[in-house]
Amino acid sequence: MRQFLLILLLLTSTLAYSQNKSNHSDMSDIDRQEHHIVSAYTDSLTRLRHQIDSLVKENRALKGNKSTDPRYMRLFTPVNFYGDLAHRHFSLNEDEAMTTDDQMVIDNALMNVYINHPELVRGRFQGERPKRKKEEKKEEPAKKDAPPASYEAPKAEEISLAPVDIVIVKPNFWTFSGDYYLQMMQNFYSGNWYQGGESNYSALTRVTLRANYNNKQKFKWENTLEMQLGFMTNKSDTVHSVKTSSDLLRLTSKVGLQATKKWYYTLQVVANSQFMRSFNANSNVVKSDFTSPLNINVSLGMDYSIDWLKSKLKGSVHLAPFAANYKYFDRLNLAQASGFDEGKHGKLDYGSTFEVRATWKFSNNVDWSTRLYGYTTYKRMDLQWENTFNMKISRFLTASIYVYPRFDDSNISRKDDNFGYFQLKEYTSLGLSYSF
C-alpha cells in the first residue's frame, strides 16, 4: 500500500508539472508582447518617478522647503504642447532663451516627449486647442477571445515639393532721371505807354538728363546733361527779328571712389558750350557760336555728399586743388578778341576748382536748385552762381524764377562801367514741366 501511494504521488506531480509546462509553452505571441509592453511601461514609470522625486527634492532645496514649484504641474498633467517652451528652445535671442536650471530640466523632459513620442501630445495648451468632435462613437467592449488591437503611431505626412526654377537676375546699378520745362512769356505795351516799352514774345525750354551708376561697393559714376534754349522777338533789331535769350549746353561727368561714408576721391570733367549763334543788336557780326567758346575743365579732388534736414537738402560739394582748364574757339577772330595769342584757337591753364550742387525742397510744391562753380588760376577768377526757384501750381504747370550772377575777369573788354566784371541774368517764367 505504501509503495502504491508513493507511485500515485509521483504520477500526480509529473502530470501537474507537464500541464504547467504545456500552458507556458502554449502562451501566444500576443501575450508575450503584451507582457513585454507592461514591463517596459512599468520600468518607464519607475524611472519617471525617480526623476520627478529628484526634481522635487532639488526644488524644495532651492525654495527652502516652503512649497513646490507650480511649473512641475506640466509633468503630471496630460501632455500638451506649450508654446512658450518651444519659443525658449528655438529662440535666436540669447535673453529670451536664458532659463533657470530647474526650468531647463522641465523643458528638456517635455521636449523629449515632443520629439520622440509626438503621438502622446494632445494639443496646443496656449492658443490653438484641439477641436471637440460633435459625435463620439462608443467603443465596443473587446471580446475576451479576441486579441487586443496593437497601437500604431500616426505617420508624418511627407510634403511634396514642386520643382522651382531659380532665375538669377543681374542687378542694374544704373538710375536714370530727368526734368523738362517749356515756358512761354508775352509782354505788350501800347504805342503811347508813358514809360515806353516794346512788346515781345519769348519761349524757353530746359532739359536736364541724368544717368548715374552706383554699384554700392565704393564706386559711382554720375553724368548730368543740361540744355537750355530760349528765343524772344525783338522789334528794335532791324536785322534780326528773333534772337536767343538763353543758350546753354553743358555736360558734367565725375567718377568717384568712396574714401569714407560721406567723402569720395573724385575725377570730374565739365564741358560747356552753346547751340546757336548770337549777334550784337542791328549787326551781322557773330558774338558767339557753337564751340566758340568751348570750355573743358578737368579736376581731381574729393566730393562730399550732402544729406541734411531729413533729406530735404541734398547735393554734393566738389573740392579740387588740382585742375586744368582748356578754352577753345573754333572762330579764330573770336579767339583773338578774347585775348588769345595770334593764330591760336585754344589756351590751357592750371588752377583749382570747386563746385556745389544742391536742391532744397521747402515743401512738395516749392524747391530751390543751386549751382555754385568757381575756377581760379590765382591770376584770374571765373565764378558762377545759378539759382532756380520752382513753384508747382499743378502736376504739369510750374512757375520759375531764374537768377544767374557771374564774375569773370579773364576778358578786359567785357568790363562794364557800372558792374565791372560782375554780370547778371534773371527771368521769370510760367509754363509746362515734367519729371521722371
Tab-separated table of C-alpha atoms in Angstrom:
chain	number	residue	atom	x	y	z
A	1	MET	CA	0.000	0.000	0.000
A	2	ARG	CA	2.825	2.378	0.824
A	3	GLN	CA	4.517	1.685	-2.497
A	4	PHE	CA	1.240	2.220	-4.312
A	5	LEU	CA	0.647	5.588	-2.654
A	6	LEU	CA	4.234	6.718	-3.427
A	7	ILE	CA	3.838	5.801	-7.096
A	8	LEU	CA	0.486	7.652	-7.228
A	9	LEU	CA	2.073	10.789	-5.713
A	10	LEU	CA	4.900	10.737	-8.250
A	11	LEU	CA	2.447	10.354	-11.137
A	12	THR	CA	0.349	13.278	-9.874
A	13	SER	CA	3.405	15.579	-9.575
A	14	THR	CA	4.585	14.609	-13.038
A	15	LEU	CA	1.191	15.341	-14.591
A	16	ALA	CA	0.946	18.756	-12.842
A	17	TYR	CA	4.451	19.758	-13.966
A	18	SER	CA	3.789	18.696	-17.564
A	19	GLN	CA	0.461	20.579	-17.619
A	20	ASN	CA	2.101	23.750	-16.278
A	21	LYS	CA	4.880	23.464	-18.831
A	22	SER	CA	2.415	22.957	-21.661
A	23	ASN	CA	0.424	26.006	-20.550
A	24	HIS	CA	3.596	28.117	-20.501
A	25	SER	CA	4.663	26.889	-23.933
A	26	ASP	CA	1.168	27.497	-25.304
A	27	MET	CA	1.375	31.272	-24.409
A	28	SER	CA	0.669	33.145	-27.576
A	29	ASP	CA	2.940	35.759	-29.124
A	30	ILE	CA	0.334	38.380	-28.316
A	31	ASP	CA	0.505	37.531	-24.608
A	32	ARG	CA	4.269	37.743	-24.632
A	33	GLN	CA	4.145	41.080	-26.477
A	34	GLU	CA	1.578	42.342	-24.007
A	35	HIS	CA	3.736	41.187	-21.113
A	36	HIS	CA	6.751	42.983	-22.622
A	37	ILE	CA	4.803	46.226	-23.065
A	38	VAL	CA	3.550	46.111	-19.492
A	39	SER	CA	7.065	45.518	-18.182
A	40	ALA	CA	8.526	48.390	-20.274
A	41	TYR	CA	5.720	50.699	-19.188
A	42	THR	CA	6.280	49.782	-15.526
A	43	ASP	CA	10.007	50.409	-15.852
A	44	SER	CA	9.402	53.811	-17.522
A	45	LEU	CA	7.051	54.804	-14.703
A	46	THR	CA	9.668	53.813	-12.179
A	47	ARG	CA	12.354	55.909	-13.923
A	48	LEU	CA	9.986	58.853	-14.239
A	49	ARG	CA	9.129	58.600	-10.510
A	50	HIS	CA	12.828	58.712	-9.598
A	51	GLN	CA	13.398	61.678	-11.905
A	52	ILE	CA	10.400	63.580	-10.521
A	53	ASP	CA	11.467	62.830	-6.951
A	54	SER	CA	14.917	64.255	-7.657
A	55	LEU	CA	13.386	67.367	-9.249
A	56	VAL	CA	11.031	67.903	-6.330
A	57	LYS	CA	13.857	67.466	-3.841
A	58	GLU	CA	16.024	69.924	-5.742
A	59	ASN	CA	13.166	72.408	-5.990
A	60	ARG	CA	12.441	72.150	-2.258
A	61	ALA	CA	16.090	72.761	-1.520
A	62	LEU	CA	16.008	75.892	-3.667
A	63	LYS	CA	12.700	77.095	-2.249
A	64	GLY	CA	13.692	76.486	1.388
A	65	ASN	CA	11.154	73.640	1.748
A	66	LYS	CA	8.282	76.159	1.651
A	67	SER	CA	6.233	74.924	-1.300
A	68	THR	CA	6.590	73.055	-4.521
A	69	ASP	CA	7.107	74.858	-7.830
A	70	PRO	CA	3.843	75.037	-9.877
A	71	ARG	CA	5.848	74.627	-13.069
A	72	TYR	CA	6.204	70.902	-12.285
A	73	MET	CA	2.465	70.619	-12.852
A	74	ARG	CA	3.217	70.123	-16.559
A	75	LEU	CA	4.922	66.814	-15.797
A	76	PHE	CA	1.848	65.338	-14.080
A	77	THR	CA	-0.989	66.665	-16.247
A	78	PRO	CA	-1.809	65.178	-19.681
A	79	VAL	CA	0.910	66.010	-22.171
A	80	ASN	CA	0.127	69.212	-24.088
A	81	PHE	CA	2.171	71.365	-26.453
A	82	TYR	CA	3.320	74.534	-24.701
A	83	GLY	CA	4.182	77.457	-26.992
A	84	ASP	CA	6.460	79.243	-24.519
A	85	LEU	CA	8.568	76.106	-24.147
A	86	ALA	CA	9.145	75.827	-27.905
A	87	HIS	CA	9.819	79.569	-28.141
A	88	ARG	CA	12.524	79.403	-25.498
A	89	HIS	CA	14.044	76.272	-27.026
A	90	PHE	CA	14.288	77.595	-30.583
A	91	SER	CA	14.707	81.333	-29.949
A	92	LEU	CA	17.750	83.008	-31.516
A	93	ASN	CA	17.673	85.769	-28.904
A	94	GLU	CA	20.011	84.878	-26.040
A	95	ASP	CA	17.992	86.885	-23.497
A	96	GLU	CA	14.781	85.037	-24.368
A	97	ALA	CA	16.493	81.615	-24.454
A	98	MET	CA	18.064	82.002	-20.978
A	99	THR	CA	16.263	79.934	-18.292
A	100	THR	CA	16.945	78.632	-14.817
A	101	ASP	CA	18.289	75.143	-14.197
A	102	ASP	CA	15.008	73.680	-12.965
A	103	GLN	CA	13.099	75.244	-15.854
A	104	MET	CA	15.640	73.789	-18.268
A	105	VAL	CA	15.095	70.300	-16.816
A	106	ILE	CA	11.316	70.608	-17.283
A	107	ASP	CA	11.711	71.934	-20.826
A	108	ASN	CA	14.108	69.139	-21.793
A	109	ALA	CA	11.768	66.467	-20.387
A	110	LEU	CA	8.760	67.755	-22.326
A	111	MET	CA	10.799	68.412	-25.474
A	112	ASN	CA	11.989	64.802	-25.352
A	113	VAL	CA	8.338	63.681	-25.418
A	114	TYR	CA	7.504	66.103	-28.268
A	115	ILE	CA	10.311	64.789	-30.439
A	116	ASN	CA	10.339	61.059	-29.651
A	117	HIS	CA	6.640	60.434	-28.877
A	118	PRO	CA	4.512	63.019	-30.703
A	119	GLU	CA	1.524	60.655	-30.577
A	120	LEU	CA	1.239	61.301	-26.829
A	121	VAL	CA	0.779	65.065	-27.233
A	122	ARG	CA	-2.890	66.017	-27.064
A	123	GLY	CA	-2.844	69.539	-28.440
A	124	ARG	CA	-1.645	73.085	-28.028
A	125	PHE	CA	-2.112	74.421	-24.492
A	126	GLN	CA	-1.549	78.085	-25.384
A	127	GLY	CA	-3.585	79.433	-28.286
A	128	GLU	CA	-4.910	76.682	-30.524
A	129	ARG	CA	-6.776	73.876	-28.733
A	130	PRO	CA	-7.898	70.567	-30.203
A	131	LYS	CA	-11.412	70.663	-31.606
A	132	ARG	CA	-14.057	68.507	-29.974
A	133	LYS	CA	-15.970	66.089	-32.087
A	134	LYS	CA	-19.719	66.501	-32.017
A	135	GLU	CA	-20.472	62.832	-32.170
A	136	GLU	CA	-18.191	60.389	-30.444
A	137	LYS	CA	-18.576	56.747	-31.286
A	138	LYS	CA	-18.838	54.418	-28.346
A	139	GLU	CA	-16.164	51.814	-28.325
A	140	GLU	CA	-17.465	48.301	-28.213
A	141	PRO	CA	-16.029	46.161	-25.430
A	142	ALA	CA	-13.371	43.890	-26.722
A	143	LYS	CA	-14.185	40.251	-26.781
A	144	LYS	CA	-12.391	38.018	-24.372
A	145	ASP	CA	-11.184	35.686	-27.041
A	146	ALA	CA	-10.199	38.471	-29.473
A	147	PRO	CA	-6.571	39.613	-29.271
A	148	PRO	CA	-6.002	43.260	-28.205
A	149	ALA	CA	-5.511	45.722	-31.086
A	150	SER	CA	-1.964	46.935	-31.463
A	151	TYR	CA	-1.435	50.735	-31.385
A	152	GLU	CA	0.117	52.352	-34.424
A	153	ALA	CA	1.588	55.841	-34.167
A	154	PRO	CA	0.418	58.332	-36.836
A	155	LYS	CA	2.879	58.693	-39.653
A	156	ALA	CA	4.183	62.111	-40.590
A	157	GLU	CA	2.835	63.389	-43.874
A	158	GLU	CA	5.508	63.941	-46.485
A	159	ILE	CA	5.253	67.290	-48.192
A	160	SER	CA	5.715	67.011	-51.911
A	161	LEU	CA	7.694	69.988	-53.170
A	162	ALA	CA	7.135	71.101	-56.721
A	163	PRO	CA	10.292	71.875	-58.688
A	164	VAL	CA	11.147	75.573	-58.640
A	165	ASP	CA	13.108	77.256	-61.393
A	166	ILE	CA	15.663	79.632	-59.904
A	167	VAL	CA	16.216	82.692	-62.077
A	168	ILE	CA	19.276	84.785	-61.267
A	169	VAL	CA	18.708	88.391	-62.308
A	170	LYS	CA	21.763	90.550	-62.782
A	171	PRO	CA	21.404	93.723	-60.685
A	172	ASN	CA	21.065	97.003	-62.551
A	173	PHE	CA	23.186	99.686	-60.914
A	174	TRP	CA	22.079	102.438	-63.339
A	175	THR	CA	19.447	105.024	-62.461
A	176	PHE	CA	18.015	107.475	-64.982
A	177	SER	CA	16.068	110.661	-64.308
A	178	GLY	CA	15.255	113.938	-65.990
A	179	ASP	CA	13.363	117.233	-65.945
A	180	TYR	CA	11.642	119.013	-68.835
A	181	TYR	CA	10.427	122.594	-68.872
A	182	LEU	CA	8.629	124.523	-71.621
A	183	GLN	CA	7.793	128.079	-70.620
A	184	MET	CA	6.383	130.955	-72.642
A	185	MET	CA	6.067	134.638	-71.874
A	186	GLN	CA	4.344	137.586	-73.521
A	187	ASN	CA	4.688	141.334	-72.945
A	188	PHE	CA	2.538	144.046	-74.547
A	189	TYR	CA	2.989	147.815	-74.495
A	190	SER	CA	0.755	150.300	-76.293
A	191	GLY	CA	2.463	152.833	-78.528
A	192	ASN	CA	1.637	155.689	-76.165
A	193	TRP	CA	2.768	153.946	-72.944
A	194	TYR	CA	4.092	156.722	-70.734
A	195	GLN	CA	7.312	154.877	-69.870
A	196	GLY	CA	7.827	153.467	-73.311
A	197	GLY	CA	8.486	149.797	-73.963
A	198	GLU	CA	8.464	147.141	-76.623
A	199	SER	CA	6.013	144.265	-76.970
A	200	ASN	CA	7.621	140.871	-77.352
A	201	TYR	CA	7.089	137.143	-77.153
A	202	SER	CA	9.543	134.709	-75.654
A	203	ALA	CA	9.815	130.947	-75.189
A	204	LEU	CA	12.248	128.936	-73.124
A	205	THR	CA	12.887	125.201	-72.928
A	206	ARG	CA	15.099	123.483	-70.372
A	207	VAL	CA	16.035	119.817	-70.320
A	208	THR	CA	18.144	118.052	-67.674
A	209	LEU	CA	19.087	114.386	-68.108
A	210	ARG	CA	20.899	112.259	-65.528
A	211	ALA	CA	22.494	108.825	-65.830
A	212	ASN	CA	24.144	107.633	-62.621
A	213	TYR	CA	25.926	104.380	-61.857
A	214	ASN	CA	26.457	103.158	-58.289
A	215	ASN	CA	27.433	99.551	-57.569
A	216	LYS	CA	27.069	100.016	-53.782
A	217	GLN	CA	30.688	98.914	-53.427
A	218	LYS	CA	32.509	102.245	-53.135
A	219	PHE	CA	32.323	103.132	-56.843
A	220	LYS	CA	29.986	105.552	-58.593
A	221	TRP	CA	29.824	107.410	-61.876
A	222	GLU	CA	27.497	110.393	-62.266
A	223	ASN	CA	26.588	112.092	-65.556
A	224	THR	CA	24.427	115.203	-65.984
A	225	LEU	CA	23.499	116.817	-69.309
A	226	GLU	CA	21.924	120.292	-69.128
A	227	MET	CA	20.378	122.039	-72.126
A	228	GLN	CA	18.705	125.453	-72.260
A	229	LEU	CA	17.473	127.293	-75.327
A	230	GLY	CA	15.274	130.368	-75.387
A	231	PHE	CA	14.082	132.794	-78.082
A	232	MET	CA	12.474	136.202	-77.971
A	233	THR	CA	11.160	138.653	-80.508
A	234	ASN	CA	12.930	141.991	-80.815
A	235	LYS	CA	11.315	144.672	-82.982
A	236	SER	CA	14.029	147.211	-82.272
A	237	ASP	CA	16.581	144.981	-84.006
A	238	THR	CA	16.094	145.679	-87.694
A	239	VAL	CA	18.494	142.891	-88.737
A	240	HIS	CA	17.251	140.008	-86.555
A	241	SER	CA	13.584	139.863	-85.596
A	242	VAL	CA	14.213	136.850	-83.336
A	243	LYS	CA	17.271	136.358	-81.142
A	244	THR	CA	18.347	133.915	-78.466
A	245	SER	CA	17.641	134.826	-74.876
A	246	SER	CA	19.176	131.741	-73.257
A	247	ASP	CA	21.606	129.229	-74.745
A	248	LEU	CA	23.470	126.546	-72.765
A	249	LEU	CA	24.875	123.093	-73.456
A	250	ARG	CA	26.771	121.589	-70.500
A	251	LEU	CA	27.931	118.092	-69.640
A	252	THR	CA	29.205	117.182	-66.171
A	253	SER	CA	30.732	113.761	-65.566
A	254	LYS	CA	32.546	112.567	-62.473
A	255	VAL	CA	33.917	109.275	-61.256
A	256	GLY	CA	34.107	108.689	-57.513
A	257	LEU	CA	35.797	106.128	-55.270
A	258	GLN	CA	34.495	106.090	-51.700
A	259	ALA	CA	37.005	107.060	-49.025
A	260	THR	CA	34.645	107.327	-46.021
A	261	LYS	CA	30.893	107.311	-45.537
A	262	LYS	CA	30.468	110.846	-46.956
A	263	TRP	CA	33.733	111.530	-48.829
A	264	TYR	CA	34.781	110.301	-52.295
A	265	TYR	CA	38.004	110.612	-54.289
A	266	THR	CA	36.679	112.216	-57.471
A	267	LEU	CA	37.796	112.926	-61.030
A	268	GLN	CA	35.447	115.481	-62.632
A	269	VAL	CA	35.090	116.723	-66.203
A	270	VAL	CA	32.911	119.733	-67.075
A	271	ALA	CA	32.402	120.748	-70.720
A	272	ASN	CA	30.092	123.573	-71.803
A	273	SER	CA	29.252	125.457	-74.971
A	274	GLN	CA	26.102	126.730	-76.745
A	275	PHE	CA	23.731	125.700	-79.561
A	276	MET	CA	23.096	128.824	-81.654
A	277	ARG	CA	24.960	131.834	-82.932
A	278	SER	CA	24.386	135.143	-81.180
A	279	PHE	CA	24.704	138.618	-82.689
A	280	ASN	CA	25.018	142.145	-81.479
A	281	ALA	CA	21.947	144.342	-81.939
A	282	ASN	CA	21.430	145.609	-85.527
A	283	SER	CA	24.546	143.769	-86.691
A	284	ASN	CA	25.513	140.568	-88.505
A	285	VAL	CA	28.748	140.256	-86.576
A	286	VAL	CA	28.814	136.931	-84.713
A	287	LYS	CA	29.352	137.372	-80.998
A	288	SER	CA	29.464	133.668	-80.041
A	289	ASP	CA	28.769	130.329	-81.669
A	290	PHE	CA	28.808	126.573	-81.110
A	291	THR	CA	32.288	125.592	-79.786
A	292	SER	CA	33.156	129.296	-79.770
A	293	PRO	CA	33.868	129.187	-76.954
A	294	LEU	CA	34.182	125.608	-75.701
A	295	ASN	CA	35.352	125.206	-72.100
A	296	ILE	CA	36.664	121.892	-70.774
A	297	ASN	CA	37.675	121.684	-67.127
A	298	VAL	CA	39.303	118.555	-65.681
A	299	SER	CA	39.812	118.458	-61.910
A	300	LEU	CA	40.991	115.941	-59.328
A	301	GLY	CA	39.871	116.208	-55.727
A	302	MET	CA	37.255	114.993	-53.271
A	303	ASP	CA	33.465	115.071	-53.100
A	304	TYR	CA	31.293	115.394	-50.018
A	305	SER	CA	27.710	114.081	-50.131
A	306	ILE	CA	25.084	116.392	-48.620
A	307	ASP	CA	22.037	114.856	-46.968
A	308	TRP	CA	20.693	117.317	-44.408
A	309	LEU	CA	17.385	118.427	-42.910
A	310	LYS	CA	15.874	114.928	-43.075
A	311	SER	CA	16.828	114.533	-46.757
A	312	LYS	CA	15.128	117.793	-47.749
A	313	LEU	CA	18.503	119.324	-48.651
A	314	LYS	CA	20.571	117.006	-50.831
A	315	GLY	CA	23.563	117.547	-53.092
A	316	SER	CA	27.351	117.397	-53.274
A	317	VAL	CA	30.426	119.565	-52.742
A	318	HIS	CA	33.428	119.129	-55.050
A	319	LEU	CA	36.837	120.427	-53.903
A	320	ALA	CA	39.724	120.021	-56.357
A	321	PRO	CA	43.104	121.621	-55.646
A	322	PHE	CA	44.410	120.315	-58.998
A	323	ALA	CA	42.551	121.405	-62.139
A	324	ALA	CA	43.289	122.057	-65.792
A	325	ASN	CA	41.097	124.311	-67.943
A	326	TYR	CA	41.147	124.359	-71.727
A	327	LYS	CA	39.292	127.105	-73.598
A	328	TYR	CA	38.789	126.718	-77.337
A	329	PHE	CA	37.367	128.984	-80.072
A	330	ASP	CA	36.511	127.496	-83.415
A	331	ARG	CA	36.259	131.010	-84.882
A	332	LEU	CA	39.745	132.468	-84.916
A	333	ASN	CA	38.587	136.091	-84.781
A	334	LEU	CA	36.664	135.411	-81.557
A	335	ALA	CA	39.759	133.759	-80.046
A	336	GLN	CA	41.849	136.871	-80.674
A	337	ALA	CA	39.033	139.074	-79.311
A	338	SER	CA	39.183	137.082	-76.077
A	339	GLY	CA	42.903	137.799	-75.636
A	340	PHE	CA	44.421	134.656	-77.184
A	341	ASP	CA	47.722	134.767	-78.978
A	342	GLU	CA	47.509	135.438	-82.671
A	343	GLY	CA	46.771	132.349	-84.752
A	344	LYS	CA	45.841	130.143	-81.770
A	345	HIS	CA	42.385	128.700	-81.219
A	346	GLY	CA	42.876	127.398	-77.674
A	347	LYS	CA	44.517	128.143	-74.385
A	348	LEU	CA	45.393	125.831	-71.491
A	349	ASP	CA	45.948	126.940	-67.913
A	350	TYR	CA	46.052	125.336	-64.480
A	351	GLY	CA	44.480	126.157	-61.166
A	352	SER	CA	41.899	124.966	-58.644
A	353	THR	CA	38.184	124.245	-58.902
A	354	PHE	CA	35.247	123.952	-56.560
A	355	GLU	CA	31.585	123.218	-57.266
A	356	VAL	CA	28.482	122.984	-55.086
A	357	ARG	CA	25.249	121.430	-56.367
A	358	ALA	CA	22.230	121.211	-54.097
A	359	THR	CA	18.443	121.007	-54.130
A	360	TRP	CA	16.444	122.219	-51.168
A	361	LYS	CA	12.846	121.036	-51.120
A	362	PHE	CA	10.946	123.501	-48.942
A	363	SER	CA	7.647	121.689	-49.496
A	364	ASN	CA	6.005	119.386	-52.009
A	365	ASN	CA	5.379	122.331	-54.342
A	366	VAL	CA	8.359	124.636	-53.783
A	367	ASP	CA	12.051	123.840	-54.244
A	368	TRP	CA	15.328	125.636	-54.874
A	369	SER	CA	18.131	124.292	-57.060
A	370	THR	CA	21.536	125.943	-56.968
A	371	ARG	CA	24.944	125.519	-58.585
A	372	LEU	CA	27.988	127.430	-57.377
A	373	TYR	CA	31.057	126.945	-59.574
A	374	GLY	CA	34.459	128.544	-59.339
A	375	TYR	CA	37.774	128.199	-61.142
A	376	THR	CA	40.889	130.253	-60.472
A	377	THR	CA	44.435	130.293	-61.764
A	378	TYR	CA	45.298	132.642	-58.881
A	379	LYS	CA	45.618	135.352	-61.555
A	380	ARG	CA	42.061	135.338	-62.857
A	381	MET	CA	38.736	134.110	-61.495
A	382	ASP	CA	35.629	132.574	-63.076
A	383	LEU	CA	32.740	132.399	-60.591
A	384	GLN	CA	29.190	131.290	-61.484
A	385	TRP	CA	26.147	131.005	-59.251
A	386	GLU	CA	22.945	129.661	-60.824
A	387	ASN	CA	19.695	129.696	-58.817
A	388	THR	CA	16.330	128.309	-59.904
A	389	PHE	CA	13.182	128.578	-57.784
A	390	ASN	CA	10.357	126.305	-58.931
A	391	MET	CA	6.770	126.618	-57.702
A	392	LYS	CA	4.401	123.889	-58.843
A	393	ILE	CA	0.905	125.156	-59.499
A	394	SER	CA	-0.403	121.786	-60.658
A	395	ARG	CA	1.037	118.499	-61.802
A	396	PHE	CA	2.288	119.879	-65.132
A	397	LEU	CA	2.189	123.649	-64.562
A	398	THR	CA	5.164	125.373	-62.937
A	399	ALA	CA	6.315	128.939	-62.326
A	400	SER	CA	10.089	129.542	-62.216
A	401	ILE	CA	12.425	132.326	-61.163
A	402	TYR	CA	15.963	132.138	-62.537
A	403	VAL	CA	18.791	134.286	-61.137
A	404	TYR	CA	22.327	133.914	-62.528
A	405	PRO	CA	25.080	136.220	-61.213
A	406	ARG	CA	28.576	135.719	-62.655
A	407	PHE	CA	32.086	137.111	-62.207
A	408	ASP	CA	34.744	136.790	-64.941
A	409	ASP	CA	37.867	138.941	-65.174
A	410	SER	CA	39.530	136.949	-67.956
A	411	ASN	CA	38.463	139.440	-70.670
A	412	ILE	CA	39.173	143.115	-70.045
A	413	SER	CA	36.950	144.198	-72.949
A	414	ARG	CA	33.845	142.964	-71.094
A	415	LYS	CA	34.389	145.224	-68.110
A	416	ASP	CA	31.303	147.374	-67.504
A	417	ASP	CA	31.313	150.907	-66.195
A	418	ASN	CA	28.629	150.175	-63.610
A	419	PHE	CA	29.030	146.449	-62.784
A	420	GLY	CA	32.742	145.984	-63.510
A	421	TYR	CA	33.442	142.283	-64.063
A	422	PHE	CA	30.128	141.238	-62.497
A	423	GLN	CA	27.403	140.003	-64.824
A	424	LEU	CA	23.736	139.290	-64.076
A	425	LYS	CA	20.951	137.398	-65.815
A	426	GLU	CA	17.405	136.970	-64.481
A	427	TYR	CA	13.990	135.952	-65.773
A	428	THR	CA	10.595	134.793	-64.529
A	429	SER	CA	8.543	132.287	-66.471
A	430	LEU	CA	5.389	130.194	-66.362
A	431	GLY	CA	4.856	127.002	-68.297
A	432	LEU	CA	4.714	123.234	-68.502
A	433	SER	CA	7.014	120.876	-66.613
A	434	TYR	CA	7.517	117.117	-66.445
A	435	SER	CA	9.895	114.998	-64.371
A	436	PHE	CA	10.673	111.309	-64.367
